[in-house]
Coordinates of C-alpha atoms and ligand atoms in Angstrom, one line a residue:
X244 CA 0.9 -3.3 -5.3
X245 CA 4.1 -4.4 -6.7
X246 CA 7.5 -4.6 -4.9
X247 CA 4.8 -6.4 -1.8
X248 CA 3.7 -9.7 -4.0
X249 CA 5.9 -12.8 -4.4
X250 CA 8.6 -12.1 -6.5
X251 CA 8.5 -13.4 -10.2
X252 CA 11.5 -15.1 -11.4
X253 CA 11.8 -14.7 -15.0
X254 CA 14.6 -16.1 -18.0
X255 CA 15.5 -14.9 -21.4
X256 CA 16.9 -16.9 -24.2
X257 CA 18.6 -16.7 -27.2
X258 CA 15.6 -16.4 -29.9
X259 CA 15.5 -16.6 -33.4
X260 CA 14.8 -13.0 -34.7
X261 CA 12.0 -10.6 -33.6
X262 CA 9.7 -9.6 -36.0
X263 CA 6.2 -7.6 -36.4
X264 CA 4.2 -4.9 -34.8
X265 CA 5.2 -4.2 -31.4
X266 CA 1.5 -1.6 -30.1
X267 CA 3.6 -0.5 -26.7
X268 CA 1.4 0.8 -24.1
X269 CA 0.6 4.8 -23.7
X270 CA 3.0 7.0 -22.3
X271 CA 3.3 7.2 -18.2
X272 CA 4.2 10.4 -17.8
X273 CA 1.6 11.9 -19.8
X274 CA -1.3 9.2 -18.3
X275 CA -0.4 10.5 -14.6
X276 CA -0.5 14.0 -15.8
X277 CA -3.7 13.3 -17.3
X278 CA -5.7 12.0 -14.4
X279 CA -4.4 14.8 -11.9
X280 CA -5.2 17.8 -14.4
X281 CA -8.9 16.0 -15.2
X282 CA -9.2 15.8 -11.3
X283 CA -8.4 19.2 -10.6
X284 CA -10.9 20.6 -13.9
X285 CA -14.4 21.1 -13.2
X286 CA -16.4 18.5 -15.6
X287 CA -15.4 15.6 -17.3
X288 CA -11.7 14.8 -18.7
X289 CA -12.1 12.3 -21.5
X290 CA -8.9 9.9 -21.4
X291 CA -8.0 7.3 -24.6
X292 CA -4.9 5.0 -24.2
X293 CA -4.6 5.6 -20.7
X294 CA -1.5 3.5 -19.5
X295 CA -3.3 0.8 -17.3
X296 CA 0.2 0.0 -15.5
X297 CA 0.3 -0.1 -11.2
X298 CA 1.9 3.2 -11.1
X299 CA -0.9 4.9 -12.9
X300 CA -3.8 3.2 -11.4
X301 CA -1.6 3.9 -7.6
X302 CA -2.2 7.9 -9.3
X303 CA -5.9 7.3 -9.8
X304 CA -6.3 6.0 -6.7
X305 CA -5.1 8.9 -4.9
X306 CA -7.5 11.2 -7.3
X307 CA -11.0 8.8 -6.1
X308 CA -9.5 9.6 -2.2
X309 CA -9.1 13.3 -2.9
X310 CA -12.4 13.5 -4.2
X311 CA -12.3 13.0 -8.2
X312 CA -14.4 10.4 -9.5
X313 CA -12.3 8.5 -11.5
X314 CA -13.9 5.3 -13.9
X315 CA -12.8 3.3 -16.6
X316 CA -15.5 1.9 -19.2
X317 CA -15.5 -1.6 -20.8
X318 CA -13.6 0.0 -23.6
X319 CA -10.9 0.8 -21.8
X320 CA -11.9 4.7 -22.0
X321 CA -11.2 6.6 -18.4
X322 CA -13.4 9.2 -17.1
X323 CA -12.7 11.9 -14.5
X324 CA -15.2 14.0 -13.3
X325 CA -12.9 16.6 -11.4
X326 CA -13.3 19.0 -8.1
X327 CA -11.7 22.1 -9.7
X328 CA -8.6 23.9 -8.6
X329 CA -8.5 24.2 -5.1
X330 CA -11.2 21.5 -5.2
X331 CA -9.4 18.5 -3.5
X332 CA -10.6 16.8 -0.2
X333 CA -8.7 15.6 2.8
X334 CA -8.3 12.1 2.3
X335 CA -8.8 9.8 5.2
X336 CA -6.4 7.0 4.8
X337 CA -2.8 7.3 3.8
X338 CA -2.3 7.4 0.1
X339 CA -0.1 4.8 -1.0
X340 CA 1.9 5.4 -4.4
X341 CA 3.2 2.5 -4.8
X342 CA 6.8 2.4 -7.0
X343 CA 5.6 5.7 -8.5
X344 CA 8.1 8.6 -7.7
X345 CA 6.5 10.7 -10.7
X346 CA 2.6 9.7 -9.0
X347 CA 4.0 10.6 -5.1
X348 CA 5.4 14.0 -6.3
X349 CA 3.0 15.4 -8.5
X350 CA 0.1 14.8 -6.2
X351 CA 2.3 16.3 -3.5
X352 CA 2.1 19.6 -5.4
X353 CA -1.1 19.1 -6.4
X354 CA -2.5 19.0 -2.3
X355 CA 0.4 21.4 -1.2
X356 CA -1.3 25.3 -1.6
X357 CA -4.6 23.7 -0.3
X358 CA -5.8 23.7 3.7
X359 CA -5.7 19.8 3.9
X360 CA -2.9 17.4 5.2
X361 CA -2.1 14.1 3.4
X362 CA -0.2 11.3 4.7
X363 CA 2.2 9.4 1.5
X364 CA 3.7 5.6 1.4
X365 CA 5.3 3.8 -1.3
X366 CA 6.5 0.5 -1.6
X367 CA 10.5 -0.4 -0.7
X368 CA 11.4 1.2 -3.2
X369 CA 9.6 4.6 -3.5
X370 CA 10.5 5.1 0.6
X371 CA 14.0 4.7 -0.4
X372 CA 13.5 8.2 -2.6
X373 CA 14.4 11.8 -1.9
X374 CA 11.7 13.8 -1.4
X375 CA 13.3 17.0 0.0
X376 CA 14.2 18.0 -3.7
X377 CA 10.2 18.5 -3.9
X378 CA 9.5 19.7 -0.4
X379 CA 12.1 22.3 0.0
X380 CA 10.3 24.0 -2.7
X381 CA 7.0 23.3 -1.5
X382 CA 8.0 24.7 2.1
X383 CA 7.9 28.1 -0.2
X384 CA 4.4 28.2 -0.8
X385 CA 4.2 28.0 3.1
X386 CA 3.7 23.8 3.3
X387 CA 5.0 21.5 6.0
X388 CA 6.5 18.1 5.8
X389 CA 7.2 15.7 7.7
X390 CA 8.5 12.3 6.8
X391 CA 11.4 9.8 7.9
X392 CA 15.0 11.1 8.3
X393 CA 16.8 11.8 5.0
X394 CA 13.6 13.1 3.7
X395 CA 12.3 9.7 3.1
X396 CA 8.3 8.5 2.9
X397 CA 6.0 8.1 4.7
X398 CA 5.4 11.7 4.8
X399 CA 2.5 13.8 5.5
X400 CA 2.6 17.1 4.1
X401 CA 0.8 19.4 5.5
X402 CA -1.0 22.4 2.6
X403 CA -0.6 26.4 2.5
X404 CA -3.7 27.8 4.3
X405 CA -2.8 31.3 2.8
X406 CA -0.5 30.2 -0.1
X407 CA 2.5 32.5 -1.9
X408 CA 3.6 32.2 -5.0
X409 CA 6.8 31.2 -5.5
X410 CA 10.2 31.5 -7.8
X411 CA 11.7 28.8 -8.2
X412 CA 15.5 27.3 -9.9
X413 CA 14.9 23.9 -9.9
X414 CA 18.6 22.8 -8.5
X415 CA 18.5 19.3 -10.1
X416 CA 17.4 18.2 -13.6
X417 CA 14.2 16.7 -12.5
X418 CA 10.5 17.1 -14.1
X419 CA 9.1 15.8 -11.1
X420 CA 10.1 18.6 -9.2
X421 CA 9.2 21.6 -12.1
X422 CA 6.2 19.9 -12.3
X423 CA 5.2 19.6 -8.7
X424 CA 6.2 23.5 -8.2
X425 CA 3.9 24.0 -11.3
X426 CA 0.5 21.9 -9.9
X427 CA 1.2 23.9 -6.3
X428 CA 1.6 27.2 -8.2
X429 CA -2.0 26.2 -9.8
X430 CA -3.6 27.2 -6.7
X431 CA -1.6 30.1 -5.2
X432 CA -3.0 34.0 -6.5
X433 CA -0.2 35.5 -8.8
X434 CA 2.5 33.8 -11.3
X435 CA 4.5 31.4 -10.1
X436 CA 7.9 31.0 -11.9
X437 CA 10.0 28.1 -12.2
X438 CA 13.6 27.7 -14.0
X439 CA 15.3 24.9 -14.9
X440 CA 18.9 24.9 -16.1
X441 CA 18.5 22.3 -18.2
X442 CA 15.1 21.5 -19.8
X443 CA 13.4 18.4 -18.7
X444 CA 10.1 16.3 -20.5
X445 CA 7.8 19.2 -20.9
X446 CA 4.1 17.7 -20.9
X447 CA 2.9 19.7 -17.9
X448 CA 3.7 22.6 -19.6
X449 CA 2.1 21.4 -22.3
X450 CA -1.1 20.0 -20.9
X451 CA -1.7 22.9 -18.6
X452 CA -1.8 24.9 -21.6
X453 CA -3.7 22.3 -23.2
X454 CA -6.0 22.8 -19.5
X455 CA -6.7 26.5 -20.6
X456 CA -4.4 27.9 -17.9
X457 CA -1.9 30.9 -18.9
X458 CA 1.7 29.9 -19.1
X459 CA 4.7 30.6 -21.0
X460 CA 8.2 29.4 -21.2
X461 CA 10.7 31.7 -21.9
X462 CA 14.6 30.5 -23.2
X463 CA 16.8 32.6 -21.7
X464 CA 20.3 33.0 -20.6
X465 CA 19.7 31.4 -17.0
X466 CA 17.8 28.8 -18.4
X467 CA 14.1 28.0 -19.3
X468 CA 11.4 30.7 -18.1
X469 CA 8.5 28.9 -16.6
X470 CA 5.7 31.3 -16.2
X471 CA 2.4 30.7 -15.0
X472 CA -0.3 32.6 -13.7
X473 CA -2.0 30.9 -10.5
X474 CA -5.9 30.5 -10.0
X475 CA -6.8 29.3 -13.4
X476 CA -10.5 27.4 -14.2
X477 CA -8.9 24.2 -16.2
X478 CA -10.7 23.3 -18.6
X479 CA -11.8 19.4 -18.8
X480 CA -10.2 17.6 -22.1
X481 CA -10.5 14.9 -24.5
X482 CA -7.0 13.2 -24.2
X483 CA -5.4 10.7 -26.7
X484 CA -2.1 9.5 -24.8
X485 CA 0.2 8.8 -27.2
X486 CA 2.7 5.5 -26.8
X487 CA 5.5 5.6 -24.7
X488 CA 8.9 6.6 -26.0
X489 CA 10.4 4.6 -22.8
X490 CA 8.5 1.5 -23.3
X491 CA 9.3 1.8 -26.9
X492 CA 12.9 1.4 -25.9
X493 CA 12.7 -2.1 -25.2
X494 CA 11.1 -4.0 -28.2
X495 CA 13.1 -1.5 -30.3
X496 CA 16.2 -2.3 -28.8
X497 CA 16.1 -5.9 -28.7
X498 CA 15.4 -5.9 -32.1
X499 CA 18.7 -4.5 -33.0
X500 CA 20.5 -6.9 -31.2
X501 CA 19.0 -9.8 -32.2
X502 CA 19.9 -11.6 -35.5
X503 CA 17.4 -11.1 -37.9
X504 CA 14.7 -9.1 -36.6
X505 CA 12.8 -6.4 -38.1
X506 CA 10.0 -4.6 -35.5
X507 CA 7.5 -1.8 -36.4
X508 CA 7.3 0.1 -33.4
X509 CA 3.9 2.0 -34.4
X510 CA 2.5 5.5 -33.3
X511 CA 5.8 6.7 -30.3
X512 CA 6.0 9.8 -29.2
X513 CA 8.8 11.6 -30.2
X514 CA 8.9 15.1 -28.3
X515 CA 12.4 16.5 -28.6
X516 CA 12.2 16.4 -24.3
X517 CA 11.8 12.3 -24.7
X518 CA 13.3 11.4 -27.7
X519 CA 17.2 10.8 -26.6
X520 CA 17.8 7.5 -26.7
X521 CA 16.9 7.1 -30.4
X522 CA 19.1 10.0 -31.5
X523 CA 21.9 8.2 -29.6
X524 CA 20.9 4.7 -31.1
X525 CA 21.0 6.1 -35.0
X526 CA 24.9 7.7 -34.1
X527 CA 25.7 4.2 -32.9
X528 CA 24.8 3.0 -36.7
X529 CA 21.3 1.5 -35.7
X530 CA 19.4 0.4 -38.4
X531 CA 16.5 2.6 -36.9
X532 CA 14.5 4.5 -39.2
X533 CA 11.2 6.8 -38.3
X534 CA 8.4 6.5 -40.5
X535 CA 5.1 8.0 -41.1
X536 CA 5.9 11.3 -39.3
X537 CA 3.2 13.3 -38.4
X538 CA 1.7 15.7 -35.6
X539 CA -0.4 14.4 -32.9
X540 CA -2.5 16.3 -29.9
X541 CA 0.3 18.8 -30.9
X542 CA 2.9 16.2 -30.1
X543 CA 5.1 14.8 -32.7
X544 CA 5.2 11.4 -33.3
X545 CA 6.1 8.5 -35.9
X546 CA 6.4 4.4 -36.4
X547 CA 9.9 3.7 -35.5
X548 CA 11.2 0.5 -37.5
X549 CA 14.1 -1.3 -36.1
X550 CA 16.3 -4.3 -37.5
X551 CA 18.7 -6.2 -36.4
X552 CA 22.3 -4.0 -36.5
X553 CA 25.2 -5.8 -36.2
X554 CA 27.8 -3.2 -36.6
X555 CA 27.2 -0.5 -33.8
X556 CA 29.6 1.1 -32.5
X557 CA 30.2 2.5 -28.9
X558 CA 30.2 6.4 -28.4
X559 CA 30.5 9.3 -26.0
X560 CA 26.7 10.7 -25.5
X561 CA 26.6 14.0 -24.9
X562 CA 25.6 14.7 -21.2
X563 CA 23.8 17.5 -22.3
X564 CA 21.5 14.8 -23.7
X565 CA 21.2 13.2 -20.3
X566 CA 18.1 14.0 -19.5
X567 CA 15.8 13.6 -22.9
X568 CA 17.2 9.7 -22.6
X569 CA 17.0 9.8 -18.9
X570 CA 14.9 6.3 -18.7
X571 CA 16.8 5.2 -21.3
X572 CA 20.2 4.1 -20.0
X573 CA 19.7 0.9 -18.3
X574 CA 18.3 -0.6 -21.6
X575 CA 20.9 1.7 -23.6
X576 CA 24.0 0.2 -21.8
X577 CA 22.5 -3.4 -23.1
X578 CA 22.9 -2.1 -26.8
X579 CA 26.8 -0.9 -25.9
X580 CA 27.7 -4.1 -24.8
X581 CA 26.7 -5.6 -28.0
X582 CA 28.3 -2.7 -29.9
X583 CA 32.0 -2.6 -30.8
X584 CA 33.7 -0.1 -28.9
X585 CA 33.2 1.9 -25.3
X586 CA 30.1 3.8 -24.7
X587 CA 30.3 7.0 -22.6
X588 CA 27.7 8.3 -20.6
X589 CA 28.5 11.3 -18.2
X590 CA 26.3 13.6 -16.4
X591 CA 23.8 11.0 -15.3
X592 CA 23.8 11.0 -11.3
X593 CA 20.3 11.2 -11.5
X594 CA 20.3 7.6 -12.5
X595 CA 21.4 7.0 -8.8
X596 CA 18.0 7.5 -7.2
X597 CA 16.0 6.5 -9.5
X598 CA 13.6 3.1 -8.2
X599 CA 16.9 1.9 -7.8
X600 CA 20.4 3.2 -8.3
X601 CA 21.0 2.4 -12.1
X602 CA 24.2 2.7 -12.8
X603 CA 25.2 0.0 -9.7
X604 CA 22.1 -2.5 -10.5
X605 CA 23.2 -1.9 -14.4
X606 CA 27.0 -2.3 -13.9
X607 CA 26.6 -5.1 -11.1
X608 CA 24.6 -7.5 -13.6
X609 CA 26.5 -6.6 -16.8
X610 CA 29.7 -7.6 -15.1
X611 CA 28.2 -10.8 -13.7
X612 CA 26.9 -11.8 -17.4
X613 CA 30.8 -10.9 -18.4
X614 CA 30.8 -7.1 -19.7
X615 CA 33.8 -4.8 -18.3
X616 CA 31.9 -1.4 -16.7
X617 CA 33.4 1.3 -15.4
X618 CA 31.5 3.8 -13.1
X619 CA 31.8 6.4 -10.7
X620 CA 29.6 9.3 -8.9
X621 CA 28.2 10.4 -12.2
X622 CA 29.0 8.8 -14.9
X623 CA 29.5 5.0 -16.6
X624 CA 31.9 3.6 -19.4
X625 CA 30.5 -0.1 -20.8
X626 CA 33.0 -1.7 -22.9
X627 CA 31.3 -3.3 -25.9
X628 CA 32.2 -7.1 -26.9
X629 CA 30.5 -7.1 -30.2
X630 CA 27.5 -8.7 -31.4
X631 CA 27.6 -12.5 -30.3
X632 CA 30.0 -11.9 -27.9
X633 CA 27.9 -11.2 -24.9
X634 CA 28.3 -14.3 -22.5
X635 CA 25.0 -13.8 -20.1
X636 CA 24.8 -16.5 -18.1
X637 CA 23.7 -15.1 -14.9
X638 CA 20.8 -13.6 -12.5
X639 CA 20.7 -10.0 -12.1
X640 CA 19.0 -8.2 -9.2
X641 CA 16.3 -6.0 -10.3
X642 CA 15.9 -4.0 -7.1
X643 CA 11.7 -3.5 -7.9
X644 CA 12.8 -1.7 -10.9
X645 CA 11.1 -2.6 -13.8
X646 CA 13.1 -0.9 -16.5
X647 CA 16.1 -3.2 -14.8
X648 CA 14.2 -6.3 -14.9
X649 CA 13.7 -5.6 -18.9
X650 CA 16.7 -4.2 -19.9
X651 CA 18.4 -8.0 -18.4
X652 CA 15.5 -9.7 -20.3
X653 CA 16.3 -7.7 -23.7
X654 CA 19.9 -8.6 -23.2
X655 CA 19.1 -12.3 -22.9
X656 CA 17.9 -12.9 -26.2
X657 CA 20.8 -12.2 -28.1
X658 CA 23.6 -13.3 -25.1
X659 CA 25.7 -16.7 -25.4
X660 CA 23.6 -18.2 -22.7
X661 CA 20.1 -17.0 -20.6
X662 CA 20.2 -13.8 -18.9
X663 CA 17.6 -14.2 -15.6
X664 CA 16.1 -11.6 -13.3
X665 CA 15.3 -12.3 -9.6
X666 CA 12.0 -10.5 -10.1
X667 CA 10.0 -9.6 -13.2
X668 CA 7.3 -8.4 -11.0
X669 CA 8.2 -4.7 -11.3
X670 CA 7.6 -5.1 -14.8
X671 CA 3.6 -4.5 -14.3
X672 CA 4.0 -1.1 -13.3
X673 CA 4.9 0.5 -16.5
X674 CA 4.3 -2.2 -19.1
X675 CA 2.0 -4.8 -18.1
X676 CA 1.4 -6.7 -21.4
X677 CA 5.6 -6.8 -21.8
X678 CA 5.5 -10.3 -21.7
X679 CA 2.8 -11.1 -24.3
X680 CA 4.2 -8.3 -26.9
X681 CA 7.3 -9.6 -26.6
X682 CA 6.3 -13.2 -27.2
X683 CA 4.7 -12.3 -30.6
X684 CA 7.6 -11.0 -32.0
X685 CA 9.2 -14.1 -31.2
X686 CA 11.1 -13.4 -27.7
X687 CA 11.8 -16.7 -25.9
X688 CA 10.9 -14.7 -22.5
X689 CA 10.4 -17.6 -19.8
X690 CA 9.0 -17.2 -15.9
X691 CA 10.5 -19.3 -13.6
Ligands
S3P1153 C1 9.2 11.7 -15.0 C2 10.4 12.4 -14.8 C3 11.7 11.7 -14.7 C4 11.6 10.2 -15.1 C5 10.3 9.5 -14.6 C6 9.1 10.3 -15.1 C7 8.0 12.5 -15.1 O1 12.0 11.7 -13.3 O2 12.7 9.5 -14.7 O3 10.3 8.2 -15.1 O4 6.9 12.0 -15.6 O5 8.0 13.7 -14.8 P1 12.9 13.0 -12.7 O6 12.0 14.1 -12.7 O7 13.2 12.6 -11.3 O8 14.1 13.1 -13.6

């Protein structure tokens, strides 16, 4: 399990120019989604392009030890034969998530209208997390918890014998935590309602629909109207996960700073809920361009082509964008040190317990590698040196994050010297073949 094997030292060098097809692995949020709704549908969920990262295997894991049978073929197609809503067993060892916040909470939800208890670890990282923000709500349907102080894992939650549904403003801008209210609503009688101010990634919306069960979302003035009516039969699936937006990021961006690449980015989801960061990018003057738009599993999506920009320029994103990018910023405040200019990013506290604190591990190893950052309790200001006048030079911390450990290695490749990360083990839980797909574009990406 990552953030417990011996840490992987990794360097990134200056390289030539990045070019070809860069096939990013499927999309995490929608893979862990996709293994908990095929466990808790009676028959078989079909799964293509499964993300095979830690994080999502840690997820099906927990599915085999709550009773799911969960198998991969040779092809690489995954199989869940599911238990049905209400379905899951008590597992008898403690389920261990791993780095995975998005894995711990959902399946949290998932267990917490049924009679069973279920004991949750992660690794360093993951028992550094809040968890209140999804047991307070939880504690509504008539759950227990009990973890460390602070709210920290290991917990065991303890599940609704005689479950209520609930109504429910989701105080923070979190999908984790609309989502886990919606997987514990699955299995209370009556229509559980959940309201978030500002909307978050919307695939469990999605999917549940997809999964036959009623529910509808509702813009209004308080926010968005989550309404969905409890006790459903799911309905197993065929599933084709499309590529990940966030892994996307990184290929995509390190082409644009690096002298004379062009990358095809092929086949990204672009849902309006994920698609931030590349909105952002083309105001910065990214030579970014999306091709082959089409529809896919009702999902939109295109090839993204990226080359090499040499004349961005900082701006002020619009917090109101924060969360549609919300993965995005670490590798985002490599591009803004390459672009002319500040770039502002407000609104973005949730950055601070994420599988690290991201604006401290981001503005601790930009300074060291010789780019001014401001920052304070929400919010970031990177001062852009222009393009070739990044210094690098340093090691940055990467806290068992992996989107830390790759936004240093993108910014290596185009810095005056080699930018190197402490640990590139993280790395594995969200995009194992980084390394290799990097390579064949031409990144000099080293270990050691
Ligand atoms: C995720 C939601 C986001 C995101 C995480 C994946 C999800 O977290 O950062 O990587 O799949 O629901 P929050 O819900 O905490 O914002």
């Amino acid at each position: 399990m990552s953030g417990h094997g011996t840490p992987i030292p990794m360097s990134s060098h200056r390289s030539k120019g990045l070019n070809g097809t860069a096939e990013v692995p499927g999309d995490k949020s929608i893979s862990h989604r996709s293994l908990i709704l095929g466990a808790l549908s009676v028959g078989e969920t079909v799964i293509t392009g499964l993300l095979e990262g830690q994080d999502v295997l840690d997820t099906a894991k927990a599915m085999q030890a709550m009773g799911a049978e969960v198998v991969r073929d040779d092809d690489g197609t995954w199989r869940v034969h599911g238990v049905g809503v209400g379905g899951f067993a008590e597992p008898d060892q403690v389920i261990d998530c791993g780095n995975s916040g998005t894995g711990v909470r959902l399946i949290m939800g998932a267990m917490a209208t049924l009679p069973i208890a279920a004991t949750f670890t992660g690794d360093a990282s993951l028992n550094k997390r809040p968890m209140a923000r999804v047991t307070d709500p939880l504690a509504l349907f008539g759950a227990q918890a009990v973890g460390r102080s602070g709210g920290r894992l290991p917990m065991t939650i303890v599940g609704a014998h005689d479950p209520l549904p609930v109504r429910y403003t989701v105080p923070v801008p979190s999908a984790q935590v609309k989502s886990a209210v919606l997987l514990a609503g699955l299995n209370a009688p009556g229509q559980t309602v959940v309201i978030e101010r500002e909307a978050t990634r919307d695939h469990t919306e999605r999917m549940l629909a997809g999964f036959g069960a009623e529910i509808t979302t509702e813009d209004t003035d308080e926010g968005r109207v989550i309404t969905l009516t409890g006790q459903p039969e799911l309905i197993p699936q065929g599933i084709a996960v499309p590529r990940d937006p966030s892994s996307a990021a990184f290929p995509v961006c390190a082409a644009l700073i690096t002298e004379g690449s062009d990358v095809l980015v092929p086949n990204i989801g672009l849902n309006p809920t994920r698609a931030g960061l590349f909105t952002t990018l083309r105001e910065m003057g990214a030579d970014l361009s999306y091709e082959n738009e089409r529809e896919e599993g009702g999902e939109p999506v295109a090839d993204l082509r990226a080359r090499f920009s040499p004349d961005m320029k900082g701006i002020e994103v619009p917090p109101e964008r924060a969360a549609s990018m919300i993965d995005e910023y670490p590798v985002l405040s490599v591009v803004a040190a390459f672009a002319e200019g500040q770039t502002v990013m407000r609104g973005v506290k949730e950055l601070r317990v994420k599988e690290s604190d991201r604006i401290e591990a981001m503005a601790t190893g930009l300074r060291a590698n010789g780019v001014e950052v401001e920052d304070g309790p929400d919010w970031w200001i990177v001062h852009g040196r222009g393009q070739g006048n990044v210094p690098g030079g340093a090691t940055c911390a990467s806290h068992l994050d992996h989107r830390i450990a790759m936004s240093f290695l993108v910014m290596g490749l185009a810095a005056q010297s080699p930018v190197s990360v402490d640990d590139g083990g993280p790395i594995a839980t969200s995009f194992p073949v980084f390394e290799p797909l990097m390579a064949a574009l031409g990144a000099d990406i080293r270990r050691g």
